[in-house]
mmCIF file of C-alpha atoms in Angstrom:
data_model
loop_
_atom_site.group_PDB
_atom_site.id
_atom_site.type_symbol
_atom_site.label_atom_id
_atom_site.label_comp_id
_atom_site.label_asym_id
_atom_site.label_seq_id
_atom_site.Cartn_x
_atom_site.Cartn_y
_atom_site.Cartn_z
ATOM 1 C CA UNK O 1 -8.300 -17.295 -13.326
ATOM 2 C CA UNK O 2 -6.742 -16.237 -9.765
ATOM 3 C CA UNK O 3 -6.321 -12.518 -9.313
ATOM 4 C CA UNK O 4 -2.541 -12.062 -8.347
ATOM 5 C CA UNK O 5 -0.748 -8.514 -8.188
ATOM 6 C CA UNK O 6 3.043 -8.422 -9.139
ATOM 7 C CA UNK O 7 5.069 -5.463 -7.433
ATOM 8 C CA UNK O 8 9.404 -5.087 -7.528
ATOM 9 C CA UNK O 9 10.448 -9.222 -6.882
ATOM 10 C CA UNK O 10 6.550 -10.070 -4.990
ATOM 11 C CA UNK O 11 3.675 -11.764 -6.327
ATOM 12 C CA UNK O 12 0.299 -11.470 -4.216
ATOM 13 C CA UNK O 13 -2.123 -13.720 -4.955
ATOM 14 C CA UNK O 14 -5.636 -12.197 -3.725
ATOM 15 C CA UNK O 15 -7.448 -15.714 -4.199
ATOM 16 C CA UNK O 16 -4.843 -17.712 -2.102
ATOM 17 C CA UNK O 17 -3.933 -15.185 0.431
ATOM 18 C CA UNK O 18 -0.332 -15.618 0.289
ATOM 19 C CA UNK O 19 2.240 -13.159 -0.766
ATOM 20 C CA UNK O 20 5.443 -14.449 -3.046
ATOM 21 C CA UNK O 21 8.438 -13.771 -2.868
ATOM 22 C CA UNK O 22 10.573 -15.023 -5.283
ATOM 23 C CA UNK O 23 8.288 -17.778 -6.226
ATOM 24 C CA UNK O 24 8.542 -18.670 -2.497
ATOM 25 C CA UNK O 25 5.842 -17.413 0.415
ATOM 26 C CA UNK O 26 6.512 -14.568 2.493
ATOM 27 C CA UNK O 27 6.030 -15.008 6.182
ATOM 28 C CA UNK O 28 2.872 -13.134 6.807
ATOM 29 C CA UNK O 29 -0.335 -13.600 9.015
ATOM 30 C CA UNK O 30 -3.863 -13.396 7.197
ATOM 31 C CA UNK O 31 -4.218 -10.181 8.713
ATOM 32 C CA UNK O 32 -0.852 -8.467 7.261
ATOM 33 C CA UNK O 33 -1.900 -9.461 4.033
ATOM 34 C CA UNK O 34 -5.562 -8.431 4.623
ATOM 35 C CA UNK O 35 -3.728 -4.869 4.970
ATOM 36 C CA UNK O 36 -1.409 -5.224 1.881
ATOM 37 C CA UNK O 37 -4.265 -6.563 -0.677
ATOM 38 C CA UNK O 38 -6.357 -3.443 0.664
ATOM 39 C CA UNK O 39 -2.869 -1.205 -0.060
ATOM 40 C CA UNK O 40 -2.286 -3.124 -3.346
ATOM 41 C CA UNK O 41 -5.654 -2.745 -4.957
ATOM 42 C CA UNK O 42 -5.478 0.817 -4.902
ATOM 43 C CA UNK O 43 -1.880 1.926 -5.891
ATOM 44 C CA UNK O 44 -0.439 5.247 -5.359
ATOM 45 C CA UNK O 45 -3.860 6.032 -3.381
ATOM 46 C CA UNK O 46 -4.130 7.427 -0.003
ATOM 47 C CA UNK O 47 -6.357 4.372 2.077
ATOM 48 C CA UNK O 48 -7.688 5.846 5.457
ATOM 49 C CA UNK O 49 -6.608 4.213 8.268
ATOM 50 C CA UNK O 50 -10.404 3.891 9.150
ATOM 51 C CA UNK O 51 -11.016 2.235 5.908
ATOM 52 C CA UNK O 52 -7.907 -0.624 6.666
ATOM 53 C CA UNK O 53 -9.806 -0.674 9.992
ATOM 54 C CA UNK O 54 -13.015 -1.494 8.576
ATOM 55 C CA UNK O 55 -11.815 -4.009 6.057
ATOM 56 C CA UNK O 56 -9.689 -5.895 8.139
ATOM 57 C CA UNK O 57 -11.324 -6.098 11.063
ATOM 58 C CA UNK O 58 -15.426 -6.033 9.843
ATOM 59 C CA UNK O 59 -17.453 -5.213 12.641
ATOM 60 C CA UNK O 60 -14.648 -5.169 15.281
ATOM 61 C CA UNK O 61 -13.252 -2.037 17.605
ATOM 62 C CA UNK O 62 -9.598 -2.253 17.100
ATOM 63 C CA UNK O 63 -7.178 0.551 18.189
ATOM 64 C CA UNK O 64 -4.530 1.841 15.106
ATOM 65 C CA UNK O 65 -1.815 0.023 16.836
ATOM 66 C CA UNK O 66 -2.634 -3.142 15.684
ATOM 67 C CA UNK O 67 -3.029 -1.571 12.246
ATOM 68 C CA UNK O 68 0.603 -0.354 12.854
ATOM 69 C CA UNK O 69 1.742 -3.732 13.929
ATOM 70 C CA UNK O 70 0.383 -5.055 10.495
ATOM 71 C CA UNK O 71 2.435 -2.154 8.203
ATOM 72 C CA UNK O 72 5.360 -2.383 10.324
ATOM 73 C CA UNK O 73 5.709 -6.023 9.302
ATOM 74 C CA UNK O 74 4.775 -5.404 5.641
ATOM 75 C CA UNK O 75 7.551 -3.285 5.565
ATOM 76 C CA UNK O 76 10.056 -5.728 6.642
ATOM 77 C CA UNK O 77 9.160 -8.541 4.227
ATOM 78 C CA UNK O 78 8.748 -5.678 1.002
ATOM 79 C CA UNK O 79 10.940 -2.925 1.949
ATOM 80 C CA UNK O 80 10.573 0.121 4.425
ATOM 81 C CA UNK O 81 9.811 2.431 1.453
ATOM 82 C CA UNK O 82 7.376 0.544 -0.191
ATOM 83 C CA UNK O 83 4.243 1.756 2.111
ATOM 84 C CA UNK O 84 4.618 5.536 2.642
ATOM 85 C CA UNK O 85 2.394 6.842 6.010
ATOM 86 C CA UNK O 86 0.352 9.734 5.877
ATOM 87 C CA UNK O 87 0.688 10.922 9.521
ATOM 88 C CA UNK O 88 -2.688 11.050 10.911
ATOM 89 C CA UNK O 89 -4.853 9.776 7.276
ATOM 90 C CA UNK O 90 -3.755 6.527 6.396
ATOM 91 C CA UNK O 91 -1.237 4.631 3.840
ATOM 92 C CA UNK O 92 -0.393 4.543 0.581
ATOM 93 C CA UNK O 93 0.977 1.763 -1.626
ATOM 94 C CA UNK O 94 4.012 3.581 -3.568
ATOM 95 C CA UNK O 95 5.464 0.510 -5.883
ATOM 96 C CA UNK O 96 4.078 0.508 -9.155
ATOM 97 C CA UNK O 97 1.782 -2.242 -9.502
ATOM 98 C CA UNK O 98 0.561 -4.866 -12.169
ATOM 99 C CA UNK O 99 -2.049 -7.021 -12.644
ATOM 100 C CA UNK O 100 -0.882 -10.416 -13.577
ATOM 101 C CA UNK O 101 -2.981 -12.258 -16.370
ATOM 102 C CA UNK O 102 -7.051 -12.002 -15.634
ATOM 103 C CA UNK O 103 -9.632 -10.360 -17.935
ATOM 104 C CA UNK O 104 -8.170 -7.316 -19.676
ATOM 105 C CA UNK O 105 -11.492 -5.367 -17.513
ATOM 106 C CA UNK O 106 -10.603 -5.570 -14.499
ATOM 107 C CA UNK O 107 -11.861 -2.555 -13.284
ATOM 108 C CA UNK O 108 -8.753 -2.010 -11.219
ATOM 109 C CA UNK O 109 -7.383 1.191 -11.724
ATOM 110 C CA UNK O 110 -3.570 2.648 -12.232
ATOM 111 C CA UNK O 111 -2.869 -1.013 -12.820
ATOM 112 C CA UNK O 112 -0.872 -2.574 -15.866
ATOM 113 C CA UNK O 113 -2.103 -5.400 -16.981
ATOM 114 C CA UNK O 114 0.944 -8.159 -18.014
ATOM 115 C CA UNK O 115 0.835 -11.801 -19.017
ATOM 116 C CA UNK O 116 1.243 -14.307 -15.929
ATOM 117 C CA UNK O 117 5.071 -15.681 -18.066
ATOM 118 C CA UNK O 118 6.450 -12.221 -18.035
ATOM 119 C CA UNK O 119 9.527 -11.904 -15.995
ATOM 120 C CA UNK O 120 9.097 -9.831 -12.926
ATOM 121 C CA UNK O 121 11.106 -6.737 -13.041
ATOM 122 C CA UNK O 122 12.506 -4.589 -10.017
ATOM 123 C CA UNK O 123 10.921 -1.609 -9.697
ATOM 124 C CA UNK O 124 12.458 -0.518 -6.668
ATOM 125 C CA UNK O 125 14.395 3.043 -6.402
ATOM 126 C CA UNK O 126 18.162 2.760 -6.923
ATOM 127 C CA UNK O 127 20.692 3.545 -4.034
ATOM 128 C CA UNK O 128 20.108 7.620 -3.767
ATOM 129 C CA UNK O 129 17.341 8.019 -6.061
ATOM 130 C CA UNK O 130 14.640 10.477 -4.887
ATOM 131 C CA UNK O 131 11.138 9.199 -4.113
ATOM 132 C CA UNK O 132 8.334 11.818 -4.476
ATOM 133 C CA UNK O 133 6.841 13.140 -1.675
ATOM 134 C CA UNK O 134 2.841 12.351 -0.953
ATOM 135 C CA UNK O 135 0.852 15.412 -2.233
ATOM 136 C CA UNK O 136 0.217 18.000 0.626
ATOM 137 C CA UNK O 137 -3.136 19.986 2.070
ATOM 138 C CA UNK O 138 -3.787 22.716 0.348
ATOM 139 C CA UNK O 139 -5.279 24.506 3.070
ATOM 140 C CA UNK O 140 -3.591 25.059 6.311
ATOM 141 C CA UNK O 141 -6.282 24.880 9.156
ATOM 142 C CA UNK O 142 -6.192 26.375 12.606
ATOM 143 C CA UNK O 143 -2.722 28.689 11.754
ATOM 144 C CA UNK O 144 -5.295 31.761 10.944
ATOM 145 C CA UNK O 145 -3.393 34.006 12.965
ATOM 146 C CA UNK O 146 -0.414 33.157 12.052
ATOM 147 C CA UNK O 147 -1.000 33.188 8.271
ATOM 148 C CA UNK O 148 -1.803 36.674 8.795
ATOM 149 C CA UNK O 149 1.594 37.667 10.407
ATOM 150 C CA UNK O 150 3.415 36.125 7.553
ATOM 151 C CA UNK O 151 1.694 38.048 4.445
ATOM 152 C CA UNK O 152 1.997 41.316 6.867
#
């Protein structure tokens, strides 16, 4: 059985390579959707920017502007909000995710697993919801100096 992911009104099937929307495919190069399977597969996760690098182009030196070409035009088929950037780590697939029909061990973690008849249902925010924000460092590195002034 084809592996396909189902997130808000998209279906992405990993065997075919081709991102639905609606029932219909999305506009997107293999590339794009190189970038979203490797966002989709691990929801709600931080994924390096040297790890998309790696995946999508094996063996290859690209610069993170192509990588930033990619997720700026995942954002306009799926939504702005729907890949949050870590400035300077990576991305990180916020939708909530499910895996449509397969074997119920999958492996795949954080994902739901639903039969491939259920409806899809919207997941995205409503108008002036809050999203949460991406966890933040713990430690704050280099401000030494500065840390000290404050708990003077």
């Amino acid at each position: 059985m084809a592996l396909r992911y189902r997130f808000d009104r998209f279906e992405l099937s990993a065997d075919e390579m081709v991102l639905y929307e609606d029932g219909q495919p999305a506009a997107l190069g293999s590339r794009a959707l190189d970038v979203l399977l490797a966002l989709v597969q691990r929801p709600a996760t931080l994924v390096s920017k040297s790890d998309l690098l790696d995946r999508v182009w094996p063996g290859l030196v690209v610069e993170e502007n192509n990588l930033q070409v990619h997720v700026s035009s995942l954002r306009k088929v799926i939504g702005a909000k729907a890949i949050a950037t870590v400035p300077g780590r990576g991305y990180r697939f916020v939708l909530p995710v499910s895996l449509v029909g397969g074997p119920a061990t999958t492996g795949v973690a954080g994902l739901r697993q639903v039969p491939p008849d259920e409806p899809s249902r919207s997941s995205a925010p409503e108008a002036g919801a809050r999203m949460p924000l991406p966890a933040l460092a713990s430690t704050v590195w280099g401000r030494e100096q500065d840390l000290e002034l404050l708990s003077s």
